[in-house]
Coordinates of C-alpha atoms and ligand atoms in Angstrom, one line a residue:
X118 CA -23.2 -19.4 1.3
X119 CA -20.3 -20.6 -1.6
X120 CA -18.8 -23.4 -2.3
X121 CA -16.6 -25.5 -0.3
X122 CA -13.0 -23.4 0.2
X123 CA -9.8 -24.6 0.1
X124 CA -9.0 -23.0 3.3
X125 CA -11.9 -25.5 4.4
X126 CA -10.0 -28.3 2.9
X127 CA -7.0 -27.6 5.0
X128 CA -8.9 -27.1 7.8
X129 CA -8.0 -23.1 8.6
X130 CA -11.0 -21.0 8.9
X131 CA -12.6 -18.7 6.3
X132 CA -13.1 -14.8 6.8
X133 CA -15.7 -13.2 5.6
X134 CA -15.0 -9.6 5.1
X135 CA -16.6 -7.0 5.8
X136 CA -13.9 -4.2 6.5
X137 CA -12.5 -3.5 2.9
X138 CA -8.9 -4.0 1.8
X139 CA -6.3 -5.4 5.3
X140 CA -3.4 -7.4 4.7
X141 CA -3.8 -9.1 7.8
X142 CA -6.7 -11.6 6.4
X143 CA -5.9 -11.6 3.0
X144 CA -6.2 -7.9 1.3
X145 CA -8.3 -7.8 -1.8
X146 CA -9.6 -10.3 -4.6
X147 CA -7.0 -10.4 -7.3
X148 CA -8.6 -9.6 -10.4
X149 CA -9.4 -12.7 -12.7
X150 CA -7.4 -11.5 -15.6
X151 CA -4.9 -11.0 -13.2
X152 CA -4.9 -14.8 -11.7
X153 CA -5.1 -16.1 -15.4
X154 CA -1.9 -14.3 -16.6
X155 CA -0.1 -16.0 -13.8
X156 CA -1.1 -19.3 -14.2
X157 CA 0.4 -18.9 -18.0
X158 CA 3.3 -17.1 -16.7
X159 CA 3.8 -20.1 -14.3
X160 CA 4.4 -22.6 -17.0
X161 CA 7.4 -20.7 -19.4
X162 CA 10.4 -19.4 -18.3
X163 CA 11.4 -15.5 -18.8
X164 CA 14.2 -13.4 -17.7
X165 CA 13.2 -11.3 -14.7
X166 CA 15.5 -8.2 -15.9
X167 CA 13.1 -8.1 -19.1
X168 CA 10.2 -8.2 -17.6
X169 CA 10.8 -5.7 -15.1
X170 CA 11.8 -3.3 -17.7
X171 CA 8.5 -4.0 -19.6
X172 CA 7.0 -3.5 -16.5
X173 CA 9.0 -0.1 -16.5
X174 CA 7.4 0.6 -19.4
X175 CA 4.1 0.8 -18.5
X176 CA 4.5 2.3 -15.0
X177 CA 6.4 5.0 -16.6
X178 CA 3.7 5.6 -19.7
X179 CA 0.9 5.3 -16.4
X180 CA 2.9 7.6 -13.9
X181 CA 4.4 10.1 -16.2
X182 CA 8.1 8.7 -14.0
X183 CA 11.1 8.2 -16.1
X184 CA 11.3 4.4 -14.9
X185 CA 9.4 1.9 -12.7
X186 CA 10.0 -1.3 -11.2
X187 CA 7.7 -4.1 -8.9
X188 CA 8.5 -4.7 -5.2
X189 CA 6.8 -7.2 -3.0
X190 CA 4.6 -4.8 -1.8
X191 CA 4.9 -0.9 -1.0
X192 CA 6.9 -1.5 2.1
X193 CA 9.9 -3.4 -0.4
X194 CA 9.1 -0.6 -2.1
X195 CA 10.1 1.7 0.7
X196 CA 13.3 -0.4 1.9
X197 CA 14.1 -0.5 -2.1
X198 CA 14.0 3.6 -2.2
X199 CA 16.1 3.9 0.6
X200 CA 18.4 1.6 -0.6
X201 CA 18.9 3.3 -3.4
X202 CA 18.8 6.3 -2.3
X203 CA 21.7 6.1 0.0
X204 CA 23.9 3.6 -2.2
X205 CA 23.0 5.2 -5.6
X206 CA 25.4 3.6 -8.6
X207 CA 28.1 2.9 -5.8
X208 CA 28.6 -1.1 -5.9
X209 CA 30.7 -0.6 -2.8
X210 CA 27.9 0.7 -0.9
X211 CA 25.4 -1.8 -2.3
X212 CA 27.5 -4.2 -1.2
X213 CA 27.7 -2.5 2.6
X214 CA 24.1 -2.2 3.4
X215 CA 22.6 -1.9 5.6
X216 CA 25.6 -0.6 7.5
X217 CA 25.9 2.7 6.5
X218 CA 29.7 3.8 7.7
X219 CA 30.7 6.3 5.5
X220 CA 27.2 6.9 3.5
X221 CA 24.8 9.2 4.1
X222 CA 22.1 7.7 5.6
X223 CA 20.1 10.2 7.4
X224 CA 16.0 9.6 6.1
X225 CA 14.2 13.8 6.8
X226 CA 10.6 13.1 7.9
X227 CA 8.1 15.3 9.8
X228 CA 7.2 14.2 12.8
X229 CA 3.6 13.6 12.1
X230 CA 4.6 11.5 9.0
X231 CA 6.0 8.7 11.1
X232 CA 4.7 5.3 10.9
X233 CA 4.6 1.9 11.6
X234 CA 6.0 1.3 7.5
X235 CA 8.5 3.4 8.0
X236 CA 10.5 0.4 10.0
X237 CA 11.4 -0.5 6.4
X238 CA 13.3 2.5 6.0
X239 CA 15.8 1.8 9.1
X240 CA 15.7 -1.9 7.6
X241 CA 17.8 -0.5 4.6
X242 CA 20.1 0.9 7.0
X243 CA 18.8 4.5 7.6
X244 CA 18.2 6.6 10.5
X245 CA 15.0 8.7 10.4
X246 CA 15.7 11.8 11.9
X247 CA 11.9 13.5 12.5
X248 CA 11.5 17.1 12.6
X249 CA 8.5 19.2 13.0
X250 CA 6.0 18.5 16.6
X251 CA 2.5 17.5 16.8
X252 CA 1.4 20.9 17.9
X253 CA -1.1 20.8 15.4
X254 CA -3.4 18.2 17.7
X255 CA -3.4 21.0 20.3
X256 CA -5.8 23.2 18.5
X257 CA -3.7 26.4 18.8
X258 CA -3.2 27.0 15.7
X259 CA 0.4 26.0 15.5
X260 CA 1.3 23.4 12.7
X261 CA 2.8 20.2 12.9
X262 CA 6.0 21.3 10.5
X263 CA 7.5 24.3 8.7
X264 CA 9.3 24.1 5.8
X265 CA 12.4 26.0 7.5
X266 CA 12.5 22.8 9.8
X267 CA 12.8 20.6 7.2
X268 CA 15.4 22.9 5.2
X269 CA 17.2 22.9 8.4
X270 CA 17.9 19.2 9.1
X271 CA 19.5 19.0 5.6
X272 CA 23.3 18.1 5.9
X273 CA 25.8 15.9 4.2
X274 CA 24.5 13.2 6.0
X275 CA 20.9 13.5 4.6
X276 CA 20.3 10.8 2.3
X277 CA 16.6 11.6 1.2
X278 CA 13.5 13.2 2.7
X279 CA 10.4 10.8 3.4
X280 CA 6.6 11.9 2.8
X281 CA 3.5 10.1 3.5
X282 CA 0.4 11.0 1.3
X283 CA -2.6 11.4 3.3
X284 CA -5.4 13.8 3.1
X285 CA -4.2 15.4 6.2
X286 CA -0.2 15.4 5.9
X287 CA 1.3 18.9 5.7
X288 CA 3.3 20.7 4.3
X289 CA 2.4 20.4 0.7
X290 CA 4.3 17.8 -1.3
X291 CA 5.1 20.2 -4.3
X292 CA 6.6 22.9 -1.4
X293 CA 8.6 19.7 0.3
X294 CA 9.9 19.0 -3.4
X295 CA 11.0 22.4 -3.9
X296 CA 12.8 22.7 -0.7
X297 CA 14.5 19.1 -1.5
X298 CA 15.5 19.9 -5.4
X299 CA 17.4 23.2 -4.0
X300 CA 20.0 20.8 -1.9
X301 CA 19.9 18.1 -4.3
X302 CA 18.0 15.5 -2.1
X303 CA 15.8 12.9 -3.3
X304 CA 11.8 12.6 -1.9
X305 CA 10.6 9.5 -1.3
X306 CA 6.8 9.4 -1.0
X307 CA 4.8 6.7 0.6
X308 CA 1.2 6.6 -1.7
X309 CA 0.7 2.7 -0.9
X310 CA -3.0 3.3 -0.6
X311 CA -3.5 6.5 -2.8
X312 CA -5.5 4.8 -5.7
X313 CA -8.2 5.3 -6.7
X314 CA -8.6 8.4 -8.1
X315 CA -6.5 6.9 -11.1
X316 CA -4.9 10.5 -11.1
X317 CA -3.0 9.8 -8.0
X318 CA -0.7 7.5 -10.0
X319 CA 0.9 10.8 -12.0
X320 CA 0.0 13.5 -9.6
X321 CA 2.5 13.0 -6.9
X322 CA 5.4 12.9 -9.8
X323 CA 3.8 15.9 -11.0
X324 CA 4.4 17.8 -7.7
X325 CA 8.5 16.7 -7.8
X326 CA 8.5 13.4 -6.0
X327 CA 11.9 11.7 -6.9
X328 CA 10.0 8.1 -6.2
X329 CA 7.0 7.3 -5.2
X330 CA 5.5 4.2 -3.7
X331 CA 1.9 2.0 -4.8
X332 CA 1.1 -0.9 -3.0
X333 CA -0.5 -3.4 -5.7
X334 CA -2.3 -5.6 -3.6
X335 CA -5.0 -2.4 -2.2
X336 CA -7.1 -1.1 -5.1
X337 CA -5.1 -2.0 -8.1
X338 CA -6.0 -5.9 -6.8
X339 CA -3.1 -7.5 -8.3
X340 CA -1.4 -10.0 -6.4
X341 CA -0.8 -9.4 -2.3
X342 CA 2.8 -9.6 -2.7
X343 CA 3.7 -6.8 -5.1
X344 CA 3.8 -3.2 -5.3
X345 CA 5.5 -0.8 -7.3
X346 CA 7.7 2.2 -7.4
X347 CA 7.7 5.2 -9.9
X348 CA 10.9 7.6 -10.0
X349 CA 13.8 8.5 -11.6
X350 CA 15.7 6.3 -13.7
X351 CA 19.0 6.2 -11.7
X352 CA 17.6 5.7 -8.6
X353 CA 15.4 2.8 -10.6
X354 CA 18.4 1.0 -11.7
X355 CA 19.8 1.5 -7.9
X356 CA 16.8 -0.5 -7.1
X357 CA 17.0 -3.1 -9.7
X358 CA 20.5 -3.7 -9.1
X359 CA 20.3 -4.2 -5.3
X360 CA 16.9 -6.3 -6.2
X361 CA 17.5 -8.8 -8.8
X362 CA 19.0 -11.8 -8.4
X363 CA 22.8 -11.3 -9.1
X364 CA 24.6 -14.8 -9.2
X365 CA 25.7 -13.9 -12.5
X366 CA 29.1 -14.1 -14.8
X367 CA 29.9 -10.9 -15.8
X368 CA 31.6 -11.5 -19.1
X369 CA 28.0 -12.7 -19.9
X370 CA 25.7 -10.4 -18.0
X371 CA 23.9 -8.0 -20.3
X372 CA 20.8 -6.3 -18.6
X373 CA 18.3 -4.4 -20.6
X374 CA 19.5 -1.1 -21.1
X375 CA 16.9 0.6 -19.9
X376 CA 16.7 -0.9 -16.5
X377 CA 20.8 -0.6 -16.0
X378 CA 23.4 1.3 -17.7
X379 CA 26.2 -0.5 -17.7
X380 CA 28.8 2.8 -18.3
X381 CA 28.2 4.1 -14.8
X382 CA 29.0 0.5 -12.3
X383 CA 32.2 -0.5 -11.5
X384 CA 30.9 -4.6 -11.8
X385 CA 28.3 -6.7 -11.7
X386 CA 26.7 -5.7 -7.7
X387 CA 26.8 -9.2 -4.8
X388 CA 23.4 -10.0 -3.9
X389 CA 22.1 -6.9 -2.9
X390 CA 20.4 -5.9 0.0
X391 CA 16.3 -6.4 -1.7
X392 CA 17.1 -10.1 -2.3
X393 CA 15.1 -11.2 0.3
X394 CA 12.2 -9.6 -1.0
X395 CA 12.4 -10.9 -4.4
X396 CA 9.2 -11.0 -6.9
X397 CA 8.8 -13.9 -9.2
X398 CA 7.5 -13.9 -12.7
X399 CA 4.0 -14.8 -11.9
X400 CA 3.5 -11.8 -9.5
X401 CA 5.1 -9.5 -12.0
X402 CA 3.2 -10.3 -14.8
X403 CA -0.2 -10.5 -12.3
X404 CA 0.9 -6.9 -11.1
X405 CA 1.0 -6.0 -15.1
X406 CA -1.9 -7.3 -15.9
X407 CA -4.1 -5.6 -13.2
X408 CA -2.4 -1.9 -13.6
X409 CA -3.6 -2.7 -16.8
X410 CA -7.1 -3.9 -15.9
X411 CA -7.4 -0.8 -13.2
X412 CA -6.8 2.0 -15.8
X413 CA -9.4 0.8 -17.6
X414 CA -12.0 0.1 -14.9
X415 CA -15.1 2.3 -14.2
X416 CA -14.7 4.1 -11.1
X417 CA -18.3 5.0 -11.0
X418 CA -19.8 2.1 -11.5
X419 CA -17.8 0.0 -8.4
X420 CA -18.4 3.2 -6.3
X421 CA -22.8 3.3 -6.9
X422 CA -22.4 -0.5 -6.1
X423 CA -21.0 -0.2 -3.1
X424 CA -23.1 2.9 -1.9
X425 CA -26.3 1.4 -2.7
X426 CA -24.6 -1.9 -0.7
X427 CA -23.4 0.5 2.5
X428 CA -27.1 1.8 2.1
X429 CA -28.9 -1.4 2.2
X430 CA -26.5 -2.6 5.3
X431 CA -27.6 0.6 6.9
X432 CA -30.8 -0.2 6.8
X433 CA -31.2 -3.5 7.8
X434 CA -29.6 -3.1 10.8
X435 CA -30.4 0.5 12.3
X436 CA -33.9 -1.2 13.8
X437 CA -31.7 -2.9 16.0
X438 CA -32.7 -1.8 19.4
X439 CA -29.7 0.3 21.0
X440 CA -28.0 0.9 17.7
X441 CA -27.9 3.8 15.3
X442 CA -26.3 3.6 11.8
X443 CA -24.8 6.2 9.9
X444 CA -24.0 5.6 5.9
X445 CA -20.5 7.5 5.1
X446 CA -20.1 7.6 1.5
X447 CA -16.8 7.1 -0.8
X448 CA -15.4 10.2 -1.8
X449 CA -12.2 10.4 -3.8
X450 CA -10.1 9.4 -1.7
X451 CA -12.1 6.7 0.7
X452 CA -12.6 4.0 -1.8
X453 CA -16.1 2.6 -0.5
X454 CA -18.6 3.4 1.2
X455 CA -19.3 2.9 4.9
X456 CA -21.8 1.8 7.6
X457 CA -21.3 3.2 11.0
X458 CA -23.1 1.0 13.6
X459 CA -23.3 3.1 16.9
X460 CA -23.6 0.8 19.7
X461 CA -25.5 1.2 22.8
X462 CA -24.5 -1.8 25.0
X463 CA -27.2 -0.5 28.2
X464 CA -29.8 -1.4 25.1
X465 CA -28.6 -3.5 22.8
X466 CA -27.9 -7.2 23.8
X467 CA -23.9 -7.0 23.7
X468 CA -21.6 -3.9 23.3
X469 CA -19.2 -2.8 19.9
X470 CA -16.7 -4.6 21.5
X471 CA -18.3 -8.2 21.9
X472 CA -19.9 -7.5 18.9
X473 CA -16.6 -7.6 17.1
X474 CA -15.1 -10.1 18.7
X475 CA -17.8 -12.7 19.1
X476 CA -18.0 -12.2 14.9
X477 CA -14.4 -12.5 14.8
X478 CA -14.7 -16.4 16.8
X479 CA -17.5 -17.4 14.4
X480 CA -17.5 -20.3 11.5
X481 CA -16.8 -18.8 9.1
X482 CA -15.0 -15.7 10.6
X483 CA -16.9 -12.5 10.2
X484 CA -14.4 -9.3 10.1
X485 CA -16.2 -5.9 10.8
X486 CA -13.7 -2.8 11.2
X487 CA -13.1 -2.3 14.5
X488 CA -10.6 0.8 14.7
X489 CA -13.0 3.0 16.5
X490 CA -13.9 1.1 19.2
X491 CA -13.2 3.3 22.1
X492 CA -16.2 5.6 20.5
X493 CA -18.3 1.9 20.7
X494 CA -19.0 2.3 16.5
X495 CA -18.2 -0.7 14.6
X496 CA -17.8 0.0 10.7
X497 CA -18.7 -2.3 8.4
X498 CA -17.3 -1.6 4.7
X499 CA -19.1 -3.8 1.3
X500 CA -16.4 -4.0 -0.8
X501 CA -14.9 -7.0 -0.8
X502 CA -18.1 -8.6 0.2
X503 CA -19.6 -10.8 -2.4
X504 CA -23.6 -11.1 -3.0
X505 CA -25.2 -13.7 -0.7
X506 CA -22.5 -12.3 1.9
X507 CA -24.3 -9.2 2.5
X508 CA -27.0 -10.9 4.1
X509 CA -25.2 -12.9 5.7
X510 CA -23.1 -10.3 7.6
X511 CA -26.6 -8.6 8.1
X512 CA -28.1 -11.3 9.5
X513 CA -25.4 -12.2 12.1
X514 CA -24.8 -9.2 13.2
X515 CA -28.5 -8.7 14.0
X516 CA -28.6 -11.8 16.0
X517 CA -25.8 -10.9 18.1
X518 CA -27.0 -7.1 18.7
X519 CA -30.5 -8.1 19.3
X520 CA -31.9 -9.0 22.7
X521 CA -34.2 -12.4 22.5
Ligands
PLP661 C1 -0.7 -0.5 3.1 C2 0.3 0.5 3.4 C3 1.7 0.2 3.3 C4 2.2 -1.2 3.0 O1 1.8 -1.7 1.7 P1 2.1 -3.2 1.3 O2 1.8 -3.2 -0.2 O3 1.2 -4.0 2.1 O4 3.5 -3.4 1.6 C5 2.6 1.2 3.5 N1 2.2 2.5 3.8 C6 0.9 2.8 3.9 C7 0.5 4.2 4.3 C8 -0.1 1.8 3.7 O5 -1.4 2.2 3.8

């Protein structure tokens, strides 16, 4: 099954991946075109400043957003906002961060909103101050979060409201926008898997968001280490200028004037608090290439392939003794189909558990998703599998699920 790796030439090994898109062995196949840009981008030299305002360009024709501008993934993206968000044009707080004396620094989020990503927030220097319950779990009919609550915790402290875009997060983005534009505070929206539909990369600027972050490692499949950030242009050149590299003379430094404005800073900004997570030139232009490449993909096409894959999985495995598969299909939202394998461990020869986990210690590694194993259902997902992978996952899993 393929050729020789070069994870096998150094010795680490290979994952085969069946659970879809997870950072944590690798996230998605960049796209070709992608990977080719950046080789070329590799070999010339280009000012970063440009090419983040080209890249400005296109997010902004793609989003509908006055500006753009490409993180190292959605979570720089998230530090980035709130960086600019509480420094704004002031060099002197730029220069602060993260300690916030004297700025306002307060991040709004519902309660039920709150996540592990959200640590990049309090990186910037923020404190997240949640509002709202998780009454809605109980079943009562009570929700999670009222807009009065989050009107409420507004002060002059508050330095922007966060939102995460899910399927299930309440209240409605355009009411939270409304409620935000009346005091004059920025929203922030985490979208970092949103795509596809395509239409998610306007619609959440549509409904007010001030910025809104993509990851574009997930379905865009540019390169792991980028994503990218829609939104107004002054927070955009907030985020530039606490972003790019700024060892520079200033009797000489002339950014493009669509990224920065020179009129409204005091100086050229220190090295600002995103230099750590800078993005080089071949990640930019790979992150260009593949927004590029993903407008003009066929969503239908990838999702029949990946339903007729699910299907076939399904299939070859439900005759398992102890095991019951269920196909979920993609909708909208879900980018791929899904298997569900039900596991029976009093009839099948090993439970979801060991299932998972004796894949997991194979050569190569075999990665199943295994978030819902306290209901014993292991999910296996096609699409980053590659042909003669299918049959292979198949075929292992059989062999550990069957009894001999
Ligand atoms: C994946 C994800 C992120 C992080 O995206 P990266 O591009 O890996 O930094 C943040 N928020 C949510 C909701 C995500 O799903």
């Amino acid at each position: 099954m393929g050729d020789r790796t070069v994870y096998d030439d150094l010795g680490v090994p290979r994952v085969v991946n069946a659970t879809g898109t997870k950072t944590r062995i690798g996230g998605s196949r960049i796209r070709p075109e992608a990977l080719e840009a950046m080789e070329r981008a590799a070999n010339e030299f280009v000012r970063l400043s440009d090419l983040q305002a080209n890249a400005s360009d296109l997010i902004s024709e793609v989003t509908g957003a006055e500006a753009g501008y490409v993180t190292s993934g959605a979570d720089a993206g998230m530090l980035l906002s709130a960086a600019a968000a509480m420094a704004g044009n002031d060099v002197d707080a730029m220069t602060q961060l993260p300690d916030t004396s004297g700025v306002p620094a307060e991040i709004i989020m519902p309660r039920t909103h709150r996540t592990g990503y959200d640590h990049a927030f309090r990186a910037a220097g923020a404190t997240i101050v949640d509002v709202g319950t998780n009454d809605r779990a109980l079943g009562t009919g009570s929700t999670a979060v009222e807009l009065w609550e989050i009107e409420n915790a507004i002060s002059d402290r508050t330095a922007a409201i966060g939102y995460v875009q899910k399927s299930y997060t309440e209240p409605p983005l355009s009411a939270v926008t409304d409620v935000a534009a009346k005091h004059d505070v920025p929203v922030i929206v985490d979208a970092a898997a949103e795509l596809p539909p395509k239409s998610n990369l306007s619609r959440f600027i549509e409904d007010g968001a001030d910025l809104v972050v993509f990851s574009g490692g997930k379905a865009i499949r540019g390169p792991q280490t980028t994503g990218l950030v829609a939104g107004r242009t002054d927070l955009i050149q907030s985020i530039a200028l606490q972003h790019l590299d700024m060892h520079a003379a200033s009797e000489v430094w002339e950014p493009p004037e669509q990224l920065i404005d020179l009129e409204e800073i005091d100086g050229v900004p220190r090295q600002g608090i995103g230099r750590p997570m800078k993005v080089g030139k071949e990640e930019l232009v790979g992150l260009i290439v593949a927004l590029e490449s993903f407008l003009d993909s066929d969503p239908n096409a990838l999702r029949d392939r990946w339903y007729s894959d699910a299907e076939y999985i399904s299939k070859a495995i439900e005759s398992v003794d102890g095991v019951e598969t269920r196909l979920v299909a993609g909708g909208d939202t879900s980018v791929a189909s899904e298997v569900e394998v039900h596991v029976d461990s009093d009839t099948a020869a090993c439970s979801a558990t060991e299932l998972v986990r004796g894949l997991r210690s194979e050569s190569p590694r075999i990665f199943v998703g295994a978030d819902r194993l306290d209901e014993a259902v292991v999910t296996i997902n096609p699409m980053c599998l590659e042909d003669g992978e299918r049959d292979y996952v198949v075929d292992r899993v059989r062999t550990h699920l069957e009894r001999q």
